[in-house]
GROMACS .gro file of C-alpha atoms in nm:
model
   79
    1MET     CA    1   4.202  -2.575   3.197
    2LEU     CA    2   4.484  -2.337   3.104
    3GLU     CA    3   4.255  -2.155   2.860
    4ASN     CA    4   3.993  -2.118   3.138
    5ILE     CA    5   4.253  -1.956   3.361
    6LYS     CA    6   4.377  -1.727   3.083
    7ASN     CA    7   4.024  -1.604   3.024
    8LEU     CA    8   3.952  -1.505   3.386
    9GLU     CA    9   3.900  -1.135   3.451
   10GLY     CA   10   4.210  -0.957   3.579
   11VAL     CA   11   4.457  -1.226   3.471
   12THR     CA   12   4.792  -1.097   3.343
   13LEU     CA   13   4.991  -1.322   3.115
   14LEU     CA   14   5.369  -1.323   3.164
   15SER     CA   15   5.606  -1.309   2.870
   16LYS     CA   16   5.858  -1.592   2.826
   17GLU     CA   17   6.129  -1.369   2.976
   18GLU     CA   18   5.911  -1.281   3.276
   19GLN     CA   19   5.831  -1.650   3.329
   20LYS     CA   20   6.203  -1.731   3.336
   21SER     CA   21   6.260  -1.474   3.612
   22VAL     CA   22   6.005  -1.632   3.851
   23ASN     CA   23   6.208  -1.822   4.105
   24GLY     CA   24   5.986  -1.853   4.408
   25GLY     CA   25   6.058  -1.714   4.748
   26LEU     CA   26   6.168  -1.820   5.094
   27LYS     CA   27   6.007  -1.985   5.394
   28VAL     CA   28   6.119  -1.836   5.726
   29ARG     CA   29   6.095  -1.972   6.081
   30ASN     CA   30   6.237  -1.907   6.428
   31VAL     CA   31   6.293  -1.530   6.397
   32GLN     CA   32   6.474  -1.406   6.710
   33CYS     CA   33   6.614  -1.066   6.800
   34THR     CA   34   6.977  -1.067   6.918
   35GLY     CA   35   6.943  -0.724   7.081
   36ASN     CA   36   7.239  -0.594   6.880
   37ILE     CA   37   7.205  -0.283   6.664
   38ILE     CA   38   7.357  -0.315   6.318
   39GLU     CA   39   7.424  -0.083   6.026
   40TYR     CA   40   7.302  -0.199   5.685
   41ASN     CA   41   7.216  -0.066   5.342
   42GLY     CA   42   7.468   0.218   5.350
   43GLY     CA   43   7.388   0.385   5.682
   44ALA     CA   44   7.052   0.263   5.809
   45TYR     CA   45   7.038   0.113   6.160
   46ALA     CA   46   6.816  -0.165   6.291
   47PHE     CA   47   6.802  -0.438   6.549
   48GLU     CA   48   6.971  -0.758   6.433
   49CYS     CA   49   6.766  -1.078   6.407
   50THR     CA   50   6.854  -1.437   6.330
   51TRP     CA   51   6.623  -1.684   6.155
   52ASP     CA   52   6.609  -2.008   5.961
   53VAL     CA   53   6.532  -1.989   5.589
   54ARG     CA   54   6.483  -2.232   5.300
   55PRO     CA   55   6.378  -2.196   4.935
   56SER     CA   56   6.011  -2.214   4.843
   57PHE     CA   57   5.823  -2.237   4.514
   58LEU     CA   58   5.446  -2.189   4.496
   59GLY     CA   59   5.436  -2.199   4.876
   60ILE     CA   60   5.604  -2.541   4.899
   61GLY     CA   61   5.932  -2.548   5.089
   62PHE     CA   62   6.219  -2.758   4.960
   63GLY     CA   63   6.585  -2.800   5.047
   64SER     CA   64   6.753  -2.761   5.383
   65TRP     CA   65   6.690  -2.498   5.647
   66GLU     CA   66   6.986  -2.259   5.684
   67SER     CA   67   7.055  -2.007   5.961
   68THR     CA   68   7.102  -1.645   5.861
   69SER     CA   69   7.100  -1.301   6.021
   70GLY     CA   70   7.030  -0.942   5.927
   71PRO     CA   71   6.800  -0.651   6.008
   72CYS     CA   72   6.481  -0.762   6.186
   73PRO     CA   73   6.185  -0.794   5.948
   74VAL     CA   74   5.943  -0.502   5.928
   75GLY     CA   75   5.671  -0.543   6.190
   76PHE     CA   76   5.868  -0.790   6.403
   77GLN     CA   77   5.786  -0.718   6.769
   78GLY     CA   78   6.053  -0.932   6.937
   79CYS     CA   79   6.311  -0.668   7.042
   0.00000   0.00000   0.00000
């Protein structure tokens, strides 16, 4: 099956080093705007949001949900 996938049009094979750097992403839930304005990234300003986050690999969440805060995500319409 792996050979079938490798032979599909448009497939890019990752080097061993690139494969080692793949670490998944994050699942996010409960994004809420606090209404506060914060400075981040050396002088940019944005509304502050809080949300729950947990690690994800291949779209499957694992581990515990943790609360975090920071600039509201791009496109968030809650403030």
